[in-house]
Structures are given as structure tokens and as C-alpha cells.
CSV table of C-alpha atoms in Angstrom, one decimal:
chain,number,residue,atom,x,y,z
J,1,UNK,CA,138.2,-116.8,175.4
J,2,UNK,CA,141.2,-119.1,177.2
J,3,UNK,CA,142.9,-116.2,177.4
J,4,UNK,CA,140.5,-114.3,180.2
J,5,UNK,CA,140.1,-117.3,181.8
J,6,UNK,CA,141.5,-117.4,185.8
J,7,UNK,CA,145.0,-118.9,186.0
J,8,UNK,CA,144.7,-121.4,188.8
J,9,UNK,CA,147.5,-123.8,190.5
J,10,UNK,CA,144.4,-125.6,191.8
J,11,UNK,CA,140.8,-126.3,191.4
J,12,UNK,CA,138.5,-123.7,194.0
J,13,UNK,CA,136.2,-127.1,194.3
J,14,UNK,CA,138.2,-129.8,195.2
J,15,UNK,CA,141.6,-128.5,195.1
J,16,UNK,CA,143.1,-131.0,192.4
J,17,UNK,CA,146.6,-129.3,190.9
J,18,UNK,CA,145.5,-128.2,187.4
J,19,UNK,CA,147.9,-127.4,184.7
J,20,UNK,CA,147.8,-124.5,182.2
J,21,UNK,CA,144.8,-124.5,179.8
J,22,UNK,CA,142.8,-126.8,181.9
J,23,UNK,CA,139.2,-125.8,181.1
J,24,UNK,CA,137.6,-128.9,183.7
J,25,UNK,CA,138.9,-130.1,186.6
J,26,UNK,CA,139.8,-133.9,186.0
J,27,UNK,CA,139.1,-134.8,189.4
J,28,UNK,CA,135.5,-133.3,190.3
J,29,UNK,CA,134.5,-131.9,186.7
J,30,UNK,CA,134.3,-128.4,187.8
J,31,UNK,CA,133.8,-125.8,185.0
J,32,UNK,CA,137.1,-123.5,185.6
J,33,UNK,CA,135.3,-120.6,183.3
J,34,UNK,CA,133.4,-119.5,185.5
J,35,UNK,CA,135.4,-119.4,189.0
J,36,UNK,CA,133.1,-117.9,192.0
J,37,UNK,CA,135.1,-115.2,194.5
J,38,UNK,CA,137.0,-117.4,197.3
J,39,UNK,CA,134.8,-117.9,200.1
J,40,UNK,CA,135.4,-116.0,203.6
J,41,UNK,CA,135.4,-119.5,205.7
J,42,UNK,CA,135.5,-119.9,209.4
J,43,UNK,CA,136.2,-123.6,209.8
J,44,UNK,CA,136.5,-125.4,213.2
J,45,UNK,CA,140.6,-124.7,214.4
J,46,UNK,CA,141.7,-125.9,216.9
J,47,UNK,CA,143.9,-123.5,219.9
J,48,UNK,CA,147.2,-125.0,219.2
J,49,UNK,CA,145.9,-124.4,214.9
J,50,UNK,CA,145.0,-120.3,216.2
J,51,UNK,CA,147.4,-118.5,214.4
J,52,UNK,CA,147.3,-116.4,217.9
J,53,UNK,CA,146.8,-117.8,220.9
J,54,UNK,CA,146.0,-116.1,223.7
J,55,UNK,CA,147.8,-116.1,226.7
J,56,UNK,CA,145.3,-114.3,228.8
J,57,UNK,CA,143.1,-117.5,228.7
J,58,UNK,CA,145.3,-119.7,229.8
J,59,UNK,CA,144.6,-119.2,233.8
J,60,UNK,CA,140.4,-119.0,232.8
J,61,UNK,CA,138.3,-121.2,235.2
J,62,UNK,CA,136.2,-123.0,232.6
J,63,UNK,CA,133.3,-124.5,234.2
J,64,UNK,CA,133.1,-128.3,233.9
J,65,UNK,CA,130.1,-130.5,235.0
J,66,UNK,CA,131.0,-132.6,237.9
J,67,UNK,CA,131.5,-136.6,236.6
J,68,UNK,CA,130.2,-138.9,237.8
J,69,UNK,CA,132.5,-141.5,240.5
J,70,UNK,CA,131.2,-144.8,239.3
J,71,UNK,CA,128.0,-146.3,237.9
J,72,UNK,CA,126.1,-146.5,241.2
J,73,UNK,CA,126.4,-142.6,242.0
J,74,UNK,CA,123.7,-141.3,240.7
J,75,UNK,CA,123.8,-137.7,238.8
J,76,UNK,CA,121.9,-134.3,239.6
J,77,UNK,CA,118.5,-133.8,238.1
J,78,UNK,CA,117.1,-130.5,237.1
J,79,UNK,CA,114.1,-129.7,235.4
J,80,UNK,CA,114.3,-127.4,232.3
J,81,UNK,CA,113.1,-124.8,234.0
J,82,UNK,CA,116.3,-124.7,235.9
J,83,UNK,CA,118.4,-124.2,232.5
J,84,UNK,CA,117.1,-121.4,230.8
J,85,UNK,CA,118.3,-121.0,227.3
J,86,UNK,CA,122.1,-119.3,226.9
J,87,UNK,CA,123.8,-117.5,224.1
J,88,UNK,CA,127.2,-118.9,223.5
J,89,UNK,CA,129.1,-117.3,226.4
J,90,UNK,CA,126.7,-118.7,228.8
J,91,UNK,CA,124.6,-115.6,229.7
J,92,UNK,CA,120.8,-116.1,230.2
J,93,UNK,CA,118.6,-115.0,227.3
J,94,UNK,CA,116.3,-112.2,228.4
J,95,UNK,CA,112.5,-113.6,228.9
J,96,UNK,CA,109.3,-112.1,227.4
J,97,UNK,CA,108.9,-110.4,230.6
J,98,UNK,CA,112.2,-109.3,230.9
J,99,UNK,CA,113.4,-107.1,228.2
J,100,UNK,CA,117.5,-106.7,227.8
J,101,UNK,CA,118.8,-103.9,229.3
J,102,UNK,CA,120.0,-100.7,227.5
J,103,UNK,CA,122.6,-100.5,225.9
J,104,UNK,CA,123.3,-104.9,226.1
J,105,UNK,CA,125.8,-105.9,223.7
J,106,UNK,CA,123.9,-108.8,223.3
J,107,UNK,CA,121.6,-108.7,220.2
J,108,UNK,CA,119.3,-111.3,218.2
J,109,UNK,CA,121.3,-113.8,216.3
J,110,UNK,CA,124.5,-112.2,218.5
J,111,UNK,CA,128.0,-114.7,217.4
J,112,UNK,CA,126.5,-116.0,214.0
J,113,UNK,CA,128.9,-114.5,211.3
J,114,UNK,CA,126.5,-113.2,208.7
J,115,UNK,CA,129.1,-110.7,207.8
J,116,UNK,CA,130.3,-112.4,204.7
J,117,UNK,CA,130.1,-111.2,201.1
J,118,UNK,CA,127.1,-112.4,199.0
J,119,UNK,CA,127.6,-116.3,198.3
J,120,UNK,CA,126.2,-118.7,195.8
J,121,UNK,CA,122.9,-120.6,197.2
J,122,UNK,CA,124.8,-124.0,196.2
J,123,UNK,CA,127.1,-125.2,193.7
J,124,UNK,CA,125.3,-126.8,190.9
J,125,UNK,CA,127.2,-130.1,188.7
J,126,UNK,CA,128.7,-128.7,185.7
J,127,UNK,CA,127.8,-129.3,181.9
J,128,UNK,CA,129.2,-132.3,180.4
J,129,UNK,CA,132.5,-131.7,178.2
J,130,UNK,CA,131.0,-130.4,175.0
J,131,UNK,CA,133.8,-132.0,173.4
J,132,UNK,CA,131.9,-135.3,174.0
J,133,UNK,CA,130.2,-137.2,171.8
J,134,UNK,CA,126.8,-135.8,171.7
J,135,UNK,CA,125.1,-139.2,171.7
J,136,UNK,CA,126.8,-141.2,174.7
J,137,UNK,CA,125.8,-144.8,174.9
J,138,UNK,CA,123.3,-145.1,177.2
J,139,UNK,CA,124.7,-147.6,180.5
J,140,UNK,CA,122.4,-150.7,180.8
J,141,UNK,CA,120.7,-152.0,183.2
J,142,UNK,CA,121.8,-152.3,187.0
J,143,UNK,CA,124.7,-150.0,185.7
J,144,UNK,CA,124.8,-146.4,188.1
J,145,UNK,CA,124.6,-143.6,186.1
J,146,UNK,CA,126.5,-140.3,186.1
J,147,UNK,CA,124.6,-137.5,188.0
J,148,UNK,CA,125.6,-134.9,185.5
J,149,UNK,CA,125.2,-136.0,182.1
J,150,UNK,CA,122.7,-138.9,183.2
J,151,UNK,CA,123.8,-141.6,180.6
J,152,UNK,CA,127.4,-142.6,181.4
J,153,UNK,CA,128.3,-145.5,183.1
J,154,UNK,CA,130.2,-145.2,186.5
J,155,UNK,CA,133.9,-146.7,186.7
J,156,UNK,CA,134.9,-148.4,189.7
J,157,UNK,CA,137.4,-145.6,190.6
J,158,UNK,CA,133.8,-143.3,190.7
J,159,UNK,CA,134.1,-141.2,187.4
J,160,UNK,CA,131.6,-141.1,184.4
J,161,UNK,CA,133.3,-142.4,181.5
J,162,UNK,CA,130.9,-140.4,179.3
J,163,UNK,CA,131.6,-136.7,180.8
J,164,UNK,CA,134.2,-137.7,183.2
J,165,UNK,CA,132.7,-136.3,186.2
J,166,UNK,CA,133.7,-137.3,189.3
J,167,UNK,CA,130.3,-138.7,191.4
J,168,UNK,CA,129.0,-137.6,195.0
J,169,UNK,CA,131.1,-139.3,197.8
J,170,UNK,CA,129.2,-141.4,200.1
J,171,UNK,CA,129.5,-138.9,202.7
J,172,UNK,CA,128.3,-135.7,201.2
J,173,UNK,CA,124.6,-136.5,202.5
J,174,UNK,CA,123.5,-138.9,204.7
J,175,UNK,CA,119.9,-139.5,206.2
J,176,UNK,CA,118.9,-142.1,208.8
J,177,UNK,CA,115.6,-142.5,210.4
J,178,UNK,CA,115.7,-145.6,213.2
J,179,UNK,CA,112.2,-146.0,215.4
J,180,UNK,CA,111.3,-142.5,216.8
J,181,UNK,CA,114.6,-140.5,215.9
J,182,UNK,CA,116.7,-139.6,212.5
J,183,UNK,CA,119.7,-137.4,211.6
J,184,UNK,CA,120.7,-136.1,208.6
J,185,UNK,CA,124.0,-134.9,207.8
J,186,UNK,CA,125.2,-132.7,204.7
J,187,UNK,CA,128.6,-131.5,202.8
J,188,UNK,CA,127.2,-127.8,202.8
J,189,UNK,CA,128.1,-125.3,200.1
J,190,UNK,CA,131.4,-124.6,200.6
J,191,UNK,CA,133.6,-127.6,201.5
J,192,UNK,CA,134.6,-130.3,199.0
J,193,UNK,CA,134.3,-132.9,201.4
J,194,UNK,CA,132.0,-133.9,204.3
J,195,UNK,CA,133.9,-133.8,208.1
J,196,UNK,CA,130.4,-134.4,209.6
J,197,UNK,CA,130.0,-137.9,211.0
J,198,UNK,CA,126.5,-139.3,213.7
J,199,UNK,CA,125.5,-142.2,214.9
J,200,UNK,CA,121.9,-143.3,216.5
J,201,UNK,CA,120.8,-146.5,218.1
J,202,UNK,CA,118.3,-147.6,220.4
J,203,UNK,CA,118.8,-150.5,223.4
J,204,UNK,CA,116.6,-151.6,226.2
J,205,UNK,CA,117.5,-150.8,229.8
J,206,UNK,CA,117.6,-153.8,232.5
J,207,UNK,CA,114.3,-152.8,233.8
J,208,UNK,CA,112.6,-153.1,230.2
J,209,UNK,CA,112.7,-149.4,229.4
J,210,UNK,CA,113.8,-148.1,225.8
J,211,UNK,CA,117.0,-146.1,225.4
J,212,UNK,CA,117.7,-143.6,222.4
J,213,UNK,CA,121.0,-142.5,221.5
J,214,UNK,CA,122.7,-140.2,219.2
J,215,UNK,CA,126.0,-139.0,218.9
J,216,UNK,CA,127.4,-136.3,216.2
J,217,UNK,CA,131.1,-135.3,215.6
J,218,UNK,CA,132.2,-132.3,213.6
J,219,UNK,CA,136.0,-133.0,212.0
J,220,UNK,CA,138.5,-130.4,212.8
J,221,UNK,CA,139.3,-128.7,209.9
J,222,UNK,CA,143.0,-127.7,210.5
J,223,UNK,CA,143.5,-131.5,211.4
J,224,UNK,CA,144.8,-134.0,209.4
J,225,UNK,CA,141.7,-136.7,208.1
J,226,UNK,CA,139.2,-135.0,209.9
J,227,UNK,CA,136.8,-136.6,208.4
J,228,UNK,CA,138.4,-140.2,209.8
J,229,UNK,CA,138.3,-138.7,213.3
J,230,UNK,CA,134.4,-138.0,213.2
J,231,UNK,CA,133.9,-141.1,212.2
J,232,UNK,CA,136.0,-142.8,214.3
J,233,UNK,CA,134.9,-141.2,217.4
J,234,UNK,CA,130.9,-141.3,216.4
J,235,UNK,CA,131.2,-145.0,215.9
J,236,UNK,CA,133.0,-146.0,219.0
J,237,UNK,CA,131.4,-143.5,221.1
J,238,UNK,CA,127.7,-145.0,219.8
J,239,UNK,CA,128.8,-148.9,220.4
J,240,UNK,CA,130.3,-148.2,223.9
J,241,UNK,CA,126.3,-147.0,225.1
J,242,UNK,CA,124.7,-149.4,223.0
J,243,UNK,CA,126.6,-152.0,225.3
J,244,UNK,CA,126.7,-150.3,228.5
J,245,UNK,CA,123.3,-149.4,228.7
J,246,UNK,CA,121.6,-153.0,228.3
J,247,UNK,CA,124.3,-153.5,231.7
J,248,UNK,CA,122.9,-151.6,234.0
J,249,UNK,CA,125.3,-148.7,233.6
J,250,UNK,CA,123.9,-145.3,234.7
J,251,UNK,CA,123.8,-143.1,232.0
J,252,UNK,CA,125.8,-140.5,232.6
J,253,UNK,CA,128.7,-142.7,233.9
J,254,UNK,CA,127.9,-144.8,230.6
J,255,UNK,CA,128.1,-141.8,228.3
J,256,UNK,CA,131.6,-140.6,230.4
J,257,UNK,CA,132.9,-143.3,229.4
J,258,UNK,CA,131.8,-143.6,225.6
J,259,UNK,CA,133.9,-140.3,225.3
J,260,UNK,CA,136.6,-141.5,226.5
J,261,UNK,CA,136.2,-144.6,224.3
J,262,UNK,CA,136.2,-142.1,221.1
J,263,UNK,CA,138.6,-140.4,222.1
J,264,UNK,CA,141.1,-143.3,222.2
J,265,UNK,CA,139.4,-144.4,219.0
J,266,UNK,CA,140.7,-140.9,217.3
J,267,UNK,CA,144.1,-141.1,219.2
J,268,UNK,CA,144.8,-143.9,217.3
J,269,UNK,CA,144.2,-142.8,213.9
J,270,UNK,CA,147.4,-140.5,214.9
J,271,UNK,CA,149.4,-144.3,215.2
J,272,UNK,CA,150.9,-143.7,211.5
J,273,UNK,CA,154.2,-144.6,210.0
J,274,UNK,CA,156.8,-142.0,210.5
J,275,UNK,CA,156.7,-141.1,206.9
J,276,UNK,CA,153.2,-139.8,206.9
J,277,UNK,CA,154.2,-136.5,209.3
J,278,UNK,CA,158.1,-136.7,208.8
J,279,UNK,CA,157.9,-133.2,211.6
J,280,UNK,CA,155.9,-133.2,214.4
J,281,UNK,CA,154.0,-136.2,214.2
J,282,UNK,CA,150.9,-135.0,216.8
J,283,UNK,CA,151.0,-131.3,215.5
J,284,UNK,CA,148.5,-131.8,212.9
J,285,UNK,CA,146.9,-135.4,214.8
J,286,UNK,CA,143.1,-136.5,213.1
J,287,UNK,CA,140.9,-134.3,215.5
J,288,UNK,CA,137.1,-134.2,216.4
J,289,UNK,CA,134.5,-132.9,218.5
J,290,UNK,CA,131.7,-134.3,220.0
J,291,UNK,CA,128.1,-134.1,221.5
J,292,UNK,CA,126.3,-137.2,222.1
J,293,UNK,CA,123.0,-137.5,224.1
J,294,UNK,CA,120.7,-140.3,225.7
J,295,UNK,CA,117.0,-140.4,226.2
J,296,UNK,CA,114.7,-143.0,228.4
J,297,UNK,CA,111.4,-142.5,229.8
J,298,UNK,CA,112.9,-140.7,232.6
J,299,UNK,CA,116.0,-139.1,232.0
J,300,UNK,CA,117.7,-137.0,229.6
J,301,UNK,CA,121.8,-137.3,229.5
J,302,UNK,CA,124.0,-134.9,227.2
J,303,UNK,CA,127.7,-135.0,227.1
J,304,UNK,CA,130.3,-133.6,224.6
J,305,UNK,CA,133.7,-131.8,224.0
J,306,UNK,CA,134.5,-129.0,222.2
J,307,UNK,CA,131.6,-126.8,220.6
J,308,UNK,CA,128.5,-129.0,219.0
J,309,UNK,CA,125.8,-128.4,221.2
J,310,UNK,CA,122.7,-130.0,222.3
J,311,UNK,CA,119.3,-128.1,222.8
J,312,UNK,CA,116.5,-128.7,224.6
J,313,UNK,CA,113.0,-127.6,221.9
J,314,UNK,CA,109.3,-128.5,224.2
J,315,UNK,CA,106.4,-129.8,222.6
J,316,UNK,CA,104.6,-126.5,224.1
J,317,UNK,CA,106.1,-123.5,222.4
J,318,UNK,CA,105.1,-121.3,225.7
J,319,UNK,CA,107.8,-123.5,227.7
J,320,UNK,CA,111.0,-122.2,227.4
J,321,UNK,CA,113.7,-123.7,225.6
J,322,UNK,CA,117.1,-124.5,226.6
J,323,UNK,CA,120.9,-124.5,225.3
J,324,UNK,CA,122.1,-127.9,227.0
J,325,UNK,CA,125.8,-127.8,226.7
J,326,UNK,CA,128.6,-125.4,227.1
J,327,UNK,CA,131.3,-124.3,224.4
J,328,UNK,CA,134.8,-125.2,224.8
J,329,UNK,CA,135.6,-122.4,222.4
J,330,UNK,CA,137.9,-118.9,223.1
J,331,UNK,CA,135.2,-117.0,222.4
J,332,UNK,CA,133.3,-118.4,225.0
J,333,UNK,CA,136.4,-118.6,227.4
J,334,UNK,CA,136.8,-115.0,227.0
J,335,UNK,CA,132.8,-113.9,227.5
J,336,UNK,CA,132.8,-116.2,230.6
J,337,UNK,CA,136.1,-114.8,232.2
J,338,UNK,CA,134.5,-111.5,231.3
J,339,UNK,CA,137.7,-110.3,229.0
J,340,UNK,CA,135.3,-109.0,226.3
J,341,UNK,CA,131.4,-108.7,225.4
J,342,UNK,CA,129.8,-111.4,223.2
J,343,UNK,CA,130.0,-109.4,220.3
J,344,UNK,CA,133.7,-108.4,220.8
J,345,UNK,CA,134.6,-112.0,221.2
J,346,UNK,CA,132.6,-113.1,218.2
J,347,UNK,CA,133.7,-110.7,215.9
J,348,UNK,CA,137.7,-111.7,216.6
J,349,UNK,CA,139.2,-114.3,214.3
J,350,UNK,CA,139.7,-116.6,217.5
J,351,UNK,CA,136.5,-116.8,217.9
J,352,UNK,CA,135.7,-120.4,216.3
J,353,UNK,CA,138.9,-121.7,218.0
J,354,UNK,CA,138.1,-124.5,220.3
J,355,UNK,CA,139.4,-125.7,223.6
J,356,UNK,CA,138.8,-129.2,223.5
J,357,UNK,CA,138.7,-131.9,221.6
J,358,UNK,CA,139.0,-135.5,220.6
J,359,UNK,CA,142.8,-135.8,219.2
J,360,UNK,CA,146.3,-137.2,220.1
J,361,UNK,CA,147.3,-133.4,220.3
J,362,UNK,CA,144.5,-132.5,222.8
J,363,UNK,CA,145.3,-130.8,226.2
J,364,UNK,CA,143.8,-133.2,229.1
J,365,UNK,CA,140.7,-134.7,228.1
J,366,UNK,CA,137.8,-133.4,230.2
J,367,UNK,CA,134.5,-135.2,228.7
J,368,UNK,CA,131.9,-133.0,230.0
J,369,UNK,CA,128.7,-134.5,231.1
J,370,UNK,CA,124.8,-133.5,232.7
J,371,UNK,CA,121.7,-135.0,233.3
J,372,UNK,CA,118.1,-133.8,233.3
J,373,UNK,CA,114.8,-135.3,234.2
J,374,UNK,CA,112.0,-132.8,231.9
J,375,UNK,CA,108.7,-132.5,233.5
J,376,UNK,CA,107.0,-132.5,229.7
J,377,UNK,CA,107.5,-134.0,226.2
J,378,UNK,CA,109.8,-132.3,223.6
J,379,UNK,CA,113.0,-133.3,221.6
J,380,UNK,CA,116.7,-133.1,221.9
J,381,UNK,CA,118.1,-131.3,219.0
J,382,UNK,CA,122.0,-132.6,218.5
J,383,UNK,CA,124.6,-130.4,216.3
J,384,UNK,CA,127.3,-129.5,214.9
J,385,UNK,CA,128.3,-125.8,214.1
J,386,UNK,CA,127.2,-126.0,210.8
J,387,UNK,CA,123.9,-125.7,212.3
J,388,UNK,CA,124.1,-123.6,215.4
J,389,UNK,CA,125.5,-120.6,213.7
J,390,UNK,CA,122.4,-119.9,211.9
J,391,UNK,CA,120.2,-120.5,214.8
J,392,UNK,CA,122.5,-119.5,218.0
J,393,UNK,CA,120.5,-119.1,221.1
J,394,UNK,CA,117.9,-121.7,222.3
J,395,UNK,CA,114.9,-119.2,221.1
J,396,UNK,CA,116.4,-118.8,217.5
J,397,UNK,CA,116.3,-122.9,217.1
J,398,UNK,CA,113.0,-123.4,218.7
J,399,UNK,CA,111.8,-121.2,215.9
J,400,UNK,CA,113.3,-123.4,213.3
J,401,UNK,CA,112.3,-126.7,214.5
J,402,UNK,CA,109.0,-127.9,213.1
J,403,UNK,CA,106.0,-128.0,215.6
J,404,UNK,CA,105.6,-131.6,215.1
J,405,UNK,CA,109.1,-132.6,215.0
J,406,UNK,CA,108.3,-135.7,217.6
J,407,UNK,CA,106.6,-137.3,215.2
J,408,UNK,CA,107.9,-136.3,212.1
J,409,UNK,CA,111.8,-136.6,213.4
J,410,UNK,CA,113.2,-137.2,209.6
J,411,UNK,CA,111.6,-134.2,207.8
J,412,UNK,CA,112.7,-132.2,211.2
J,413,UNK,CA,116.4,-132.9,210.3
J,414,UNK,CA,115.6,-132.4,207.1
J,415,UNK,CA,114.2,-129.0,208.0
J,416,UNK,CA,116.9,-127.9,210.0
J,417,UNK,CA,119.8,-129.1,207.6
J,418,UNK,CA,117.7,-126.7,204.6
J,419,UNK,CA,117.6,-124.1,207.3
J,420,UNK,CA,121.4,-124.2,207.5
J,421,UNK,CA,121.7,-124.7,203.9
J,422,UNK,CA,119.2,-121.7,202.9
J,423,UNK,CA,121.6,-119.2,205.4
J,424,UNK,CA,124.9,-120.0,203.3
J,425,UNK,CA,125.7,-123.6,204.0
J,426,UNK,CA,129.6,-122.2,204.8
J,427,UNK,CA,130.2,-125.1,207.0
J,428,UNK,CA,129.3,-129.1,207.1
J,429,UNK,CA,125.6,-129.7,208.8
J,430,UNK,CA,124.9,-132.2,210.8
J,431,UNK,CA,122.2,-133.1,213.2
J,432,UNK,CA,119.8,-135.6,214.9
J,433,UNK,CA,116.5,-135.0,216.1
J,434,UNK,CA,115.5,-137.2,219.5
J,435,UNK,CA,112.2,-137.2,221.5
J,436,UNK,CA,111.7,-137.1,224.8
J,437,UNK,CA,110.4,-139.4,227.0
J,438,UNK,CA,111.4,-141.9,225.1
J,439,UNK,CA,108.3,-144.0,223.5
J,440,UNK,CA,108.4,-147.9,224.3
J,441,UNK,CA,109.4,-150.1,221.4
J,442,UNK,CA,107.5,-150.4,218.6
J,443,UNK,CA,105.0,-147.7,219.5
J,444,UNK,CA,103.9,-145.2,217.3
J,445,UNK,CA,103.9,-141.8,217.8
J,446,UNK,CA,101.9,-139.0,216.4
């Protein structure tokens, strides 16, 4: 039987050089028998990662969201109303009353890439070694236990020492539910690592009002520790609010400025020793995106760079809901300069290229920024591409998310992430759930 067995340089899991013969991978356990068809991936690249970039786009006027001047200027309002949901290119999404015209390019669930061969729902542990003892000793008390054969004792370097399979990063799925708002954030079922990273807090404004924040980053994949990068950037973007807000800052300046403050947070990560990129040493820099968002009583804030987007889901399903933010992607460059139609920019393999982002290699950094004041309760729904491209238009994710999502804000992003998951999990999923207005401290809602 070795004999038919795939000759493999690597493991298709977790890429750990295997030698001839190998029937497990030593590093992840994965069974090498039975090797699935390679995946048709379209991870998060970067322009200068594109393997053709396009010089048309370079003279495309991108809108950006006027920033603010300083923390006494205070922002636009607009109701929801006034933002009517947008597929990705920015055009409106036809109402009820307004059917799309013939012969629209646009169509339902137009940009998601469902166009991939059948894939696995998920990619089960593998059977302990049958060359193992059948009767392991058991680990004792206060002792974590392997997740695949159940009995074996965990070494410190995070391998069984029964079946020798290698244990669930930290990272791979994370929940948090703080006050009224959670996020959850999962490795998918395609990548061997989580690039995903959030962070949520809550403050209290000078005037005694609560203040919810939440902040997700989706790693580059074509960079270098993309994985440090959303982490990086979630973190220091999160802590510059939480200690802005309490100041006095106006939101929207406050959350300009926490972008900025990731974004020299990442740039650092690219502050290596010369022997770590001997050619190029920003070419392939740690690289991020990022959407963060802030909700009071009165006020809704969203800022980001790059292509995780924030939506805006009302407690009243007859209200419309709306697509807050604006891609920096070429596909959405190219629909907005009106190059090519939705469906011609999404079907190119450019098409998941972005135009900004957190990095040392990024073009000039333009932290994008809005504010809105809704006229009725609902939540902010923050993600990463792992979500969005199985629910692309503001209508599509109003569908998924629960009815009672303000008050059951976990199971929400629980919901959502299974939604992802349930639609081929290609990508990392990540997102956080946030009502609006936000509730005074320590209330209860539902």
C-alpha cells in the first residue's frame, strides 16, 4: 500500500518537509494516506504581491472620507437611511420597490467566489499511530490531554507523547464576550494557521456615557508573520481608543489616530536583523488590514484600511441595512473607475488584491474614517473577508445575522463564523458583533 501513496516534499496541512515513506506528518499528525485535492485559495495579496499589476489603476480617484482636523471638529452625521447598502464596487443595491434593471451584471451573491471545486466540510484530527501501544497510560490529573487520542499527556513543546500529535494553537479559535458585545474568530478550513486577530473593550466617555469598541485585522497572506501584524495592529489600535476616549477625544479623530497607532505598531515588526530578509528587506514586510468601529449612545464611528468591512444590521428587519465601509481592493478600484462590471472584476485573479494596508511596504497610509448617528437600535457587524465573501452585500448579511443578535451578541458571532464555515471556510473568519446605542454599564439587555 506505500507504494500508491502521494509522494510529497511537504505536508498539504501544515507544510512540514516530509521525507520518503513518511506515513504521518511529525509536526501536525496528519494522515499522508489519504491527501485531499489542493485547494483553489484566494488569500488576501497585497498590490505590490499581484503577480500583475495594473497600470490602468494607478491614476483611479479612490474616494476617501474626509479626516477629521483635530479633536474639536466635529464629523458629519448621517442617518442610515442616507447609506443604503452597497455591493463591493460601491453601487446601490436595488430596493424592494426598485427591481435591477435588465440585463444588470449585478446578480445575488455577485463577487463571492463559489466557483471552486467541491471541498471537504472541515478537516477532522487523524487516528493515532496504530503503531502505538494500544493501551497508552492514561495522563493524571491537571495534566492536558491530547485532542486526538484523548489519553496522552501534552509536552511542553505542544505534542502528545502518546500519538504524537501536534495540539490546536491558541489562535485557531478564539471567543470573547465582554458586557453587551463578543467576537469570535476562527482558523477556517483551509489554512494551517490563524492570520485573524480582534480586540474589544468598553470605556466611559467624560460625560458618563459608555463607549464600545472593536477592532478586527485580517493578516496579509503573501506577507511575512501575518499573523504578528494582526495582532500587533488589533492590540495597539484597541489600547490607543480605550485611552483616548475616557480624554475627551472625539471619536472619529480618536479612531484616526488609533490607525495610525497600528500601523506604526506593524511597521516595526519589519525592524529585523538583516539576516532575516538578506534581499529586499520591506518587499515581503508583516502586513495587515484593519476595520475597527466605536459605539456610544449617540454615535456610531467606523474606520479601516484595506478590505474588512463593517455593516450596519437594524433591530427592524423592514429598515434597510447598510455596507459601512469602502474596499481598498482592485476589484473595487476598477468597478468604481468604471474599467469593468462587478462580475468582470470579480472573476479576474486581481480581484482580492488590496490597496491599502498596515505594513512597512504600504503606499501612503490613508486611514479612512465616517461617522453616523442611527435614528433606531441595531448592531455593527465587524469583519474580515473570511466572512464577507459568503454574505457580500448588506441584504445577504442581514439575512445571516440572528434576529436577536443585541442580546445574544456571542451566539451571533458564533452564528456568523458557522455561516462562513458551513460555505467552505477557504479563508480565516473573524468578527465582532456590537449594539447600538450603546447600553449604560452594567445594564442588561434583552
Amino acid at each position: 500500500m506505500m507504494s500508491q501513496m502521494p509522494q510529497l516534499s511537504a505536508c498539504p496541512s501544515c507544510e512540514e518537509p516530509l521525507e520518503s515513506g513518511d506515513r504521518f506528518c511529525g509536526a501536525c499528525g496528519y494522515d499522508l494516506s489519504a491527501v485531499p485535492a489542493p485547494p483553489d485559495d484566494h488569500p488576501t495579496l497585497t498590490m505590490n504581491g499581484s503577480p500583475h499589476p495594473p497600470e490602468e489603476a494607478a491614476d483611479v480617484d479612490w474616494p476617501v472620507v474626509p479626516r477629521p482636523e483635530g479633536s474639536e471638529t466635529p464629523p458629519a452625521l448621517h442617518l442610515p437611511t442616507d447609506l443604503p447598502g452597497t455591493d463591493s464596487g460601491g453601487t446601490p443595491l436595488p430596493s424592494d420597490a426598485e427591481p435591477p434593471p435588465a440585463g444588470s451584471p449585478v446578480t445575488p451573491a455577485a463577487g463571492v467566489r463559489f466557483d471552486r471545486p467541491p471541498e471537504p466540510d472541515e478537516y477532522p484530527l487523524q487516528a493515532p499511530d496504530p503503531r502505538v501501544a494500544a493501551d497508552p497510560p492514561t495522563a493524571g490529573e491537571g495534566v492536558k490531554v491530547c485532542v486526538a487520542c484523548r489519553s496522552g499527556r501534552v509536552d511542553p513543546d505542544g505534542y502528545c507523547e502518546n500519538c504524537g500529535h501536534a495540539q490546536p494553537r491558541e489562535r485557531d479559535h478564539m471567543e470573547q464576550e465582554l458586557g453587551p458585545m463578543a467576537a469570535v474568530s476562527d482558523r477556517g478550513l483551509r489554512h494551517h494557521r490563524n492570520e485573524d486577530a480582534f480586540t474589544v473593550g468598553q470605556c466611559v466617555l467624560p460625560d458618563g456615557a459608555p463607549a464600545l469598541v472593536a477592532v478586527v485585522c485580517d493578516g496579509v497572506s503573501s506577507a511575512t508573520r501575518p499573523d504578528a501584524a494582526s495582532l500587533a495592529a488589533s492590540r495597539q489600535a484597541g489600547e490607543a481608543l480605550l485611552a483616548a476616549l475616557p480624554q475627551g477625544t472625539h471619536p472619529q479623530a480618536a479612531m484616526h489616530e488609533a490607525i495610525i497607532a497600528a500601523s506604526h505598531a506593524v511597521n516595526s515588526l519589519a525592524q529585523e536583523p538583516a539576516t532575516a530578509r538578506e534581499h529586499a528587506p520591506h518587499q515581503n514586510a508583516p502586513a495587515c488590514t484593519l476595520v475597527g468601529s466605536i459605539v456610544t449612545p449617540t454615535l456610531l464611528v467606523v474606520g479601516w484600511v484595506g478590505d474588512s468591512r463593517a455593516y450596519w444590521i437594524p433591530v427592524d428587519r423592514s429598515s434597510p441595512p447598510a455596507r459601512l465601509t469602502e474596499d481598498d481592493s482592485w476589484a473595487a478600484q476598477m468597478v468604481s473607475a468604471g474599467l469593468m462590471s462587478e462580475a468582470e472584476a470579480y472573476a479576474d485573479e486581481r480581484a482580492h488584491a488590496i490597496t491599502g494596508w498596515l505594513g512597512a511596504d504600504a503606499y501612503e497610509l490613508e486611514p479612512h474614517t465616517a461617522s453616523f448617528k442611527p435614528d433606531r437600535p441595531g448592531v455593527v457587524v465587524v469583519c474580515t473577508d473570511g466572512l464577507w465573501n459568503y454574505a457580500e452585500s448588506a441584504e445577504e448579511m442581514a439575512e445571516v445575522v440572528p434576529p436577536d443578535a443585541v442580546a445574544r451578541p456571542l451566539h451571533s458571532a458564533q452564528v456568523l463564523v458557522g455561516h462562513a464555515l458551513d460555505g467552505g471556510g477557504h479563508d480565516n473568519v473573524t468578527v465582532a458583533v456590537v449594539p447600538f446605542p450603546a447600553p449604560p454599564q452594567g445594564a442588561v439587555i434583552g
